[in-house]
Coordinates of C-alpha atoms and ligand atoms in Angstrom, one line a residue:
M1 CA -18.0 20.9 97.5
D2 CA -17.0 23.9 99.7
E3 CA -15.6 22.4 102.8
V4 CA -15.3 25.6 104.7
P5 CA -18.1 27.9 103.5
L6 CA -17.3 31.5 104.4
R7 CA -20.1 34.1 103.9
G8 CA -17.6 36.9 104.0
T9 CA -15.6 39.1 106.4
H10 CA -17.4 39.6 109.7
H11 CA -15.0 42.2 111.0
V12 CA -11.3 43.2 111.1
E13 CA -9.8 43.8 114.6
L14 CA -6.8 46.1 115.0
W15 CA -4.8 46.2 118.2
V16 CA -3.7 49.7 118.7
G17 CA -1.9 51.9 121.3
N18 CA -4.8 54.3 121.8
A19 CA -8.1 53.0 120.7
K20 CA -10.0 56.2 121.6
Q21 CA -7.8 58.3 119.4
A22 CA -7.7 55.7 116.6
A23 CA -11.6 55.6 116.6
Y24 CA -11.7 59.3 116.3
Y25 CA -9.3 59.1 113.3
Y26 CA -11.4 56.4 111.5
R27 CA -14.6 58.3 112.1
K28 CA -13.4 61.8 111.0
A29 CA -10.9 60.8 108.4
F30 CA -12.5 57.6 106.9
G31 CA -16.2 58.4 107.5
F32 CA -16.9 55.4 109.9
S33 CA -19.7 55.5 112.5
Q34 CA -19.0 54.2 116.0
I35 CA -21.7 51.6 116.8
A36 CA -20.5 49.7 119.8
Y37 CA -18.2 49.9 122.8
S38 CA -16.7 47.5 125.3
G39 CA -14.6 48.7 128.3
L40 CA -14.5 49.3 132.0
E41 CA -18.2 50.5 132.0
T42 CA -19.4 47.3 130.4
G43 CA -17.4 45.1 132.9
N44 CA -14.4 44.5 130.6
R45 CA -11.4 44.9 132.8
E46 CA -8.8 43.8 130.2
N47 CA -9.2 46.1 127.2
T48 CA -11.3 48.7 125.6
S49 CA -12.8 48.2 122.1
Y50 CA -14.7 50.4 119.7
V51 CA -16.6 49.0 116.8
L52 CA -16.8 51.2 113.7
E53 CA -19.1 50.5 110.8
Q54 CA -19.5 51.8 107.2
G55 CA -21.4 49.9 104.6
K56 CA -20.7 46.2 105.3
I57 CA -17.3 47.0 106.8
K58 CA -16.8 46.6 110.6
L59 CA -13.5 47.6 112.1
V60 CA -12.8 46.9 115.8
L61 CA -10.1 49.0 117.5
T62 CA -8.8 47.4 120.7
T63 CA -6.3 48.7 123.3
P64 CA -5.1 47.0 126.5
L65 CA -5.9 48.5 129.9
S66 CA -2.7 47.3 131.6
S67 CA 0.9 46.4 130.9
N68 CA 0.3 42.8 132.0
N69 CA -1.7 41.9 128.9
R70 CA -1.1 39.8 125.8
I71 CA -2.2 42.8 123.7
T72 CA 0.5 44.9 125.3
N73 CA 3.1 42.4 124.1
H74 CA 1.7 42.4 120.6
L75 CA 1.9 46.2 120.6
R76 CA 5.5 46.2 121.8
K77 CA 6.5 43.9 119.0
H78 CA 4.3 45.2 116.1
G79 CA 3.0 48.7 117.0
D80 CA -0.6 49.2 115.7
G81 CA -1.8 46.6 113.3
V82 CA -4.3 44.0 112.2
R83 CA -4.9 41.2 114.7
D84 CA -8.0 39.3 113.5
I85 CA -9.6 39.0 110.1
A86 CA -12.8 37.4 111.2
F87 CA -15.0 35.3 108.9
H88 CA -18.8 35.2 109.0
V89 CA -19.9 31.6 108.9
D90 CA -23.1 29.5 109.5
D91 CA -21.5 26.7 111.4
V92 CA -18.5 27.5 113.6
E93 CA -18.0 23.9 114.8
S94 CA -17.9 22.3 111.5
C95 CA -15.6 25.0 110.0
F96 CA -13.3 24.8 112.9
K97 CA -13.2 21.0 112.8
T98 CA -12.5 21.0 109.1
V99 CA -9.7 23.6 109.1
V100 CA -7.9 21.9 112.0
E101 CA -8.1 18.6 110.2
N102 CA -6.7 20.4 107.2
G103 CA -3.7 21.6 109.2
A104 CA -4.7 24.9 110.8
E105 CA -3.1 25.7 114.2
P106 CA -6.0 26.4 116.6
L107 CA -5.9 29.3 119.0
A108 CA -9.4 29.0 120.6
G109 CA -11.8 26.1 120.0
P110 CA -15.6 26.7 119.4
H111 CA -17.2 28.6 122.3
E112 CA -20.3 30.6 123.0
L113 CA -20.4 34.3 123.9
V114 CA -23.7 34.8 125.7
G115 CA -25.5 38.1 126.3
E116 CA -28.9 39.5 126.9
H117 CA -29.6 39.7 123.2
G118 CA -28.6 36.1 122.4
I119 CA -25.6 33.9 121.6
V120 CA -22.6 34.2 119.3
A121 CA -20.5 31.2 118.4
K122 CA -16.7 31.8 117.8
A123 CA -13.5 29.9 117.2
T124 CA -10.1 31.1 116.2
I125 CA -7.1 29.8 114.2
K126 CA -3.6 31.3 113.5
T127 CA -2.4 32.5 110.2
Y128 CA 0.8 34.3 109.1
G129 CA 2.8 36.1 111.8
D130 CA 0.6 37.0 114.8
V131 CA -2.5 37.5 112.7
V132 CA -5.5 35.2 113.4
H133 CA -8.8 34.3 111.8
S134 CA -11.9 33.9 113.9
F135 CA -15.0 32.1 112.7
I136 CA -18.2 33.8 113.9
C137 CA -21.8 32.9 113.7
D138 CA -24.2 35.6 114.9
E139 CA -27.5 34.3 113.6
N140 CA -28.8 33.7 117.1
Y141 CA -27.9 37.2 118.3
D142 CA -29.9 40.4 117.7
G143 CA -27.8 42.9 119.7
V144 CA -25.1 45.2 118.5
F145 CA -21.9 43.5 117.3
I146 CA -21.3 40.6 119.8
P147 CA -22.1 40.0 123.5
G148 CA -20.0 42.2 125.8
F149 CA -20.5 45.3 123.7
R150 CA -23.0 48.1 124.4
E151 CA -24.6 50.2 121.7
D152 CA -22.8 53.4 120.9
S153 CA -25.1 55.4 118.8
E154 CA -23.4 58.2 117.1
T155 CA -25.0 60.1 114.3
E156 CA -24.5 58.0 111.2
Y157 CA -22.5 59.3 108.3
S158 CA -20.4 57.8 105.5
F159 CA -17.8 58.6 102.9
G160 CA -19.3 55.9 100.7
F161 CA -17.3 52.8 101.5
K162 CA -19.3 49.6 100.8
F163 CA -17.1 46.6 101.7
I164 CA -13.6 45.2 102.0
D165 CA -12.2 44.4 98.6
H166 CA -9.1 42.6 99.7
I167 CA -6.5 42.4 102.5
V168 CA -2.9 41.9 101.7
G169 CA -0.5 39.9 103.9
N170 CA 3.3 40.4 103.8
V171 CA 5.3 37.4 104.7
E172 CA 9.0 36.6 104.8
K173 CA 11.1 35.9 101.7
G174 CA 10.5 32.3 100.6
Q175 CA 7.2 32.0 102.5
M176 CA 4.7 33.2 99.9
N177 CA 4.0 29.7 98.6
H178 CA 3.7 28.3 102.1
W179 CA 0.9 30.8 103.0
A180 CA -0.8 30.7 99.6
G181 CA -0.8 26.9 100.2
F182 CA -2.3 27.5 103.6
Y183 CA -5.3 29.3 102.2
A184 CA -5.7 26.7 99.5
D185 CA -5.2 23.6 101.7
V186 CA -6.8 24.7 105.0
L187 CA -9.6 27.1 103.8
G188 CA -10.2 25.8 100.3
F189 CA -9.2 29.1 98.6
T190 CA -8.1 29.2 94.9
Q191 CA -5.4 31.2 93.3
L192 CA -6.7 34.1 91.3
I193 CA -3.4 35.7 90.1
H194 CA 0.3 35.2 90.4
F195 CA 2.6 38.2 90.1
T196 CA 6.3 37.4 89.8
D197 CA 9.1 39.8 90.4
K198 CA 9.2 40.4 86.6
D199 CA 5.7 42.0 86.9
I200 CA 6.5 43.9 90.1
S201 CA 9.9 45.3 90.2
T202 CA 11.5 48.7 90.1
K203 CA 15.1 49.8 90.1
Y204 CA 15.5 49.0 93.8
S205 CA 12.5 47.3 95.2
A206 CA 10.8 44.0 94.2
L207 CA 8.1 41.7 95.4
M208 CA 6.2 38.6 94.4
S209 CA 2.5 38.1 95.1
K210 CA -0.2 35.4 94.8
V211 CA -3.8 36.4 95.2
M212 CA -6.0 33.8 96.9
Q213 CA -9.8 34.0 97.0
N214 CA -12.6 32.0 98.7
S215 CA -15.3 30.2 96.8
N216 CA -17.9 33.0 96.8
K217 CA -15.1 35.5 95.8
Y218 CA -16.0 37.9 98.7
I219 CA -12.7 37.3 100.4
K220 CA -9.4 38.0 98.6
F221 CA -6.0 37.8 100.2
P222 CA -3.0 38.7 98.1
I223 CA 0.2 37.3 99.8
N224 CA 3.4 39.2 99.2
E225 CA 7.0 38.3 99.8
P226 CA 10.1 40.4 99.2
A227 CA 12.2 39.7 96.1
D228 CA 15.7 40.6 95.4
G229 CA 16.3 44.1 94.0
L230 CA 19.2 46.5 94.0
N231 CA 18.1 47.6 97.4
K232 CA 15.6 46.9 100.2
S233 CA 12.2 45.7 99.0
Q234 CA 9.2 47.7 100.4
I235 CA 8.0 44.3 101.8
Q236 CA 11.3 43.9 103.7
E237 CA 10.9 47.4 105.1
F238 CA 7.4 46.4 106.4
L239 CA 8.8 43.1 107.9
D240 CA 11.6 45.0 109.6
Y241 CA 9.3 47.6 111.2
Y242 CA 6.4 45.3 112.0
G243 CA 8.6 42.7 113.6
G244 CA 7.6 39.9 111.2
P245 CA 4.7 39.1 108.9
G246 CA 1.5 41.0 109.1
S247 CA -1.3 42.7 107.1
Q248 CA 0.1 45.3 104.8
H249 CA -3.0 47.0 103.5
I250 CA -6.8 46.8 103.6
A251 CA -8.5 47.8 100.4
L252 CA -11.9 49.4 100.9
L253 CA -14.3 49.6 98.0
T254 CA -16.4 52.6 97.2
D255 CA -18.7 53.2 94.3
D256 CA -17.7 56.9 94.1
I257 CA -14.0 57.3 94.5
V258 CA -14.0 61.0 93.6
H259 CA -16.5 61.7 96.4
T260 CA -14.8 59.4 98.9
C261 CA -11.3 60.8 98.3
T262 CA -12.4 64.4 98.3
Q263 CA -13.9 63.8 101.8
M264 CA -10.8 62.0 103.0
R265 CA -8.4 64.7 101.6
N266 CA -10.6 67.4 103.2
A267 CA -10.2 65.5 106.5
G268 CA -6.4 65.5 106.2
V269 CA -5.7 61.9 105.1
E270 CA -2.3 61.6 103.4
F271 CA -2.0 59.7 100.2
L272 CA 0.9 58.6 98.1
E273 CA 1.8 61.3 95.7
I274 CA 1.7 60.4 92.0
P275 CA 3.9 62.4 89.5
D276 CA 2.1 64.7 87.1
A277 CA 3.6 62.8 84.2
Y278 CA 1.3 59.8 85.1
Y279 CA -1.7 61.8 84.0
D280 CA -0.2 63.2 80.9
V281 CA -0.2 59.7 79.3
L282 CA -3.3 58.3 81.1
K283 CA -5.8 58.6 78.3
E284 CA -3.3 57.0 76.0
R285 CA -2.8 54.1 78.4
V286 CA -6.4 53.4 79.5
G287 CA -8.5 54.9 76.7
D288 CA -11.9 56.5 77.4
I289 CA -13.1 56.6 81.0
E290 CA -16.1 58.3 82.5
E291 CA -14.1 60.4 85.0
D292 CA -12.5 63.8 84.3
I293 CA -8.8 63.2 84.2
E294 CA -8.1 66.7 85.7
I295 CA -10.1 65.8 88.8
L296 CA -8.3 62.4 89.1
R297 CA -5.0 64.4 88.8
Q298 CA -6.0 66.8 91.6
L299 CA -7.0 63.9 93.9
G300 CA -4.1 61.6 92.9
I301 CA -6.4 58.8 91.8
L302 CA -4.9 56.0 89.6
V303 CA -6.6 54.1 86.8
D304 CA -5.9 50.7 85.3
R305 CA -7.7 48.8 82.5
A306 CA -7.9 45.0 82.9
G307 CA -10.5 42.4 82.2
E308 CA -13.9 43.7 81.2
G309 CA -13.4 47.3 82.3
Y310 CA -11.2 49.5 84.5
L311 CA -10.6 50.3 88.1
L312 CA -9.7 53.4 90.0
Q313 CA -7.5 53.3 93.1
L314 CA -5.2 55.2 95.4
F315 CA -3.2 54.5 98.5
T316 CA -2.9 56.2 101.8
K317 CA 0.5 56.7 103.5
P318 CA 0.9 54.4 106.5
V319 CA -1.7 55.3 109.1
Q320 CA 0.7 55.0 112.1
D321 CA 4.3 56.1 112.6
R322 CA 5.8 52.8 111.8
P323 CA 5.9 52.4 108.0
T324 CA 3.5 49.4 108.1
L325 CA -0.3 49.3 107.7
F326 CA -1.9 51.5 105.0
Y327 CA -5.2 51.6 103.1
E328 CA -6.2 51.3 99.5
I329 CA -9.3 53.1 98.2
I330 CA -10.7 51.2 95.2
Q331 CA -13.6 51.6 92.8
R332 CA -14.2 48.8 90.2
K333 CA -15.9 49.5 86.9
G334 CA -15.9 46.1 85.4
S335 CA -12.3 45.2 86.2
D336 CA -11.5 42.4 88.7
G337 CA -7.7 43.2 88.6
F338 CA -5.4 44.7 91.2
G339 CA -4.0 47.6 89.3
Q340 CA -1.0 46.0 87.7
G341 CA -0.6 48.8 85.2
N342 CA -0.1 51.2 88.2
F343 CA 2.6 49.2 89.9
Q344 CA 5.5 51.2 88.3
A345 CA 4.1 54.6 89.2
L346 CA 3.1 53.4 92.7
F347 CA 6.3 51.8 93.5
D348 CA 8.3 54.8 92.3
S349 CA 6.2 56.8 94.8
I350 CA 6.6 54.2 97.6
E351 CA 10.4 54.1 97.1
H352 CA 10.5 57.9 97.2
E353 CA 8.9 57.7 100.6
Q354 CA 11.1 54.8 101.7
G355 CA 14.1 56.9 100.7
L356 CA 12.9 59.9 102.8
R357 CA 12.7 57.4 105.7
G358 CA 16.3 56.4 105.1
N359 CA 15.3 52.8 104.4
L360 CA 16.2 52.3 100.8
Ligands
LIG401 FE1 -4.3 46.2 97.0

């Protein structure tokens, strides 16, 4: 029996230095629509938040309004980053009770947020680093987002993103098993894949990863830790600049990656560059695919065949000045993998960037 039934991801909240400008970036560069706002005008004296939506994805961008604020301390330590990966549940109380019994560290017990459009129940626990998981039930609420937010109706548009495919956590060396165990023991997740440093290593940089998923498979959390290489692991670079563990990348699923990436490139989003040689041997490596390889080459889209089909993916450069959080754009055509066949090309590219930053 599923002890902690999670319907899926309710939203992801990022704490950022300038939410107004970040919201503009995610609207113009990622195709999100701004649907809700909370700030001084809504009686929120602590912080300003913008809710952005695309498909089933909701991103909340929050910035503090004073220096005497817990969010300010988080920003000083981490820079911009993921604070809350919130789960959509039917029963906040029973989920919270179970996860705490299972060993979760509580941050906020079950409570109700009340507004003119109804009630939302919420509780929050801690996970790796300063990242938290909220449990949210909004079945008795018919307003926009949650109480405390007003509707912000911007003309709706979209680059084609449907939902969050997975969110990767980077933890310290030796901590991967602990946090994979946390998701298994506390939240009832199962292990989907285990990549060792044999699978994921380049000349310099190495990592290990375990992919954990919930029972309905809507939530997937790969957990990475740095492994020994000749030089600094890309995971260690993240940990150094983020000031500890945190969410490394959010993978957003689209069903038309060529369209989505064309829009993003036109909007100026920077992606990891893939050497031309990758495409010269692509057909040989993955066989027949529906897409035109020349177009994939122009857009820098990677392909990997695994399981029943193949997947297409590419990765942005970090979306803030610290080399920390970035995004993956992914389209699945019958493959439930994570692009293992692309690790070598990708990490060569990541290491090239790391070298330019003087961190290799
Ligand atoms: Fe990924």
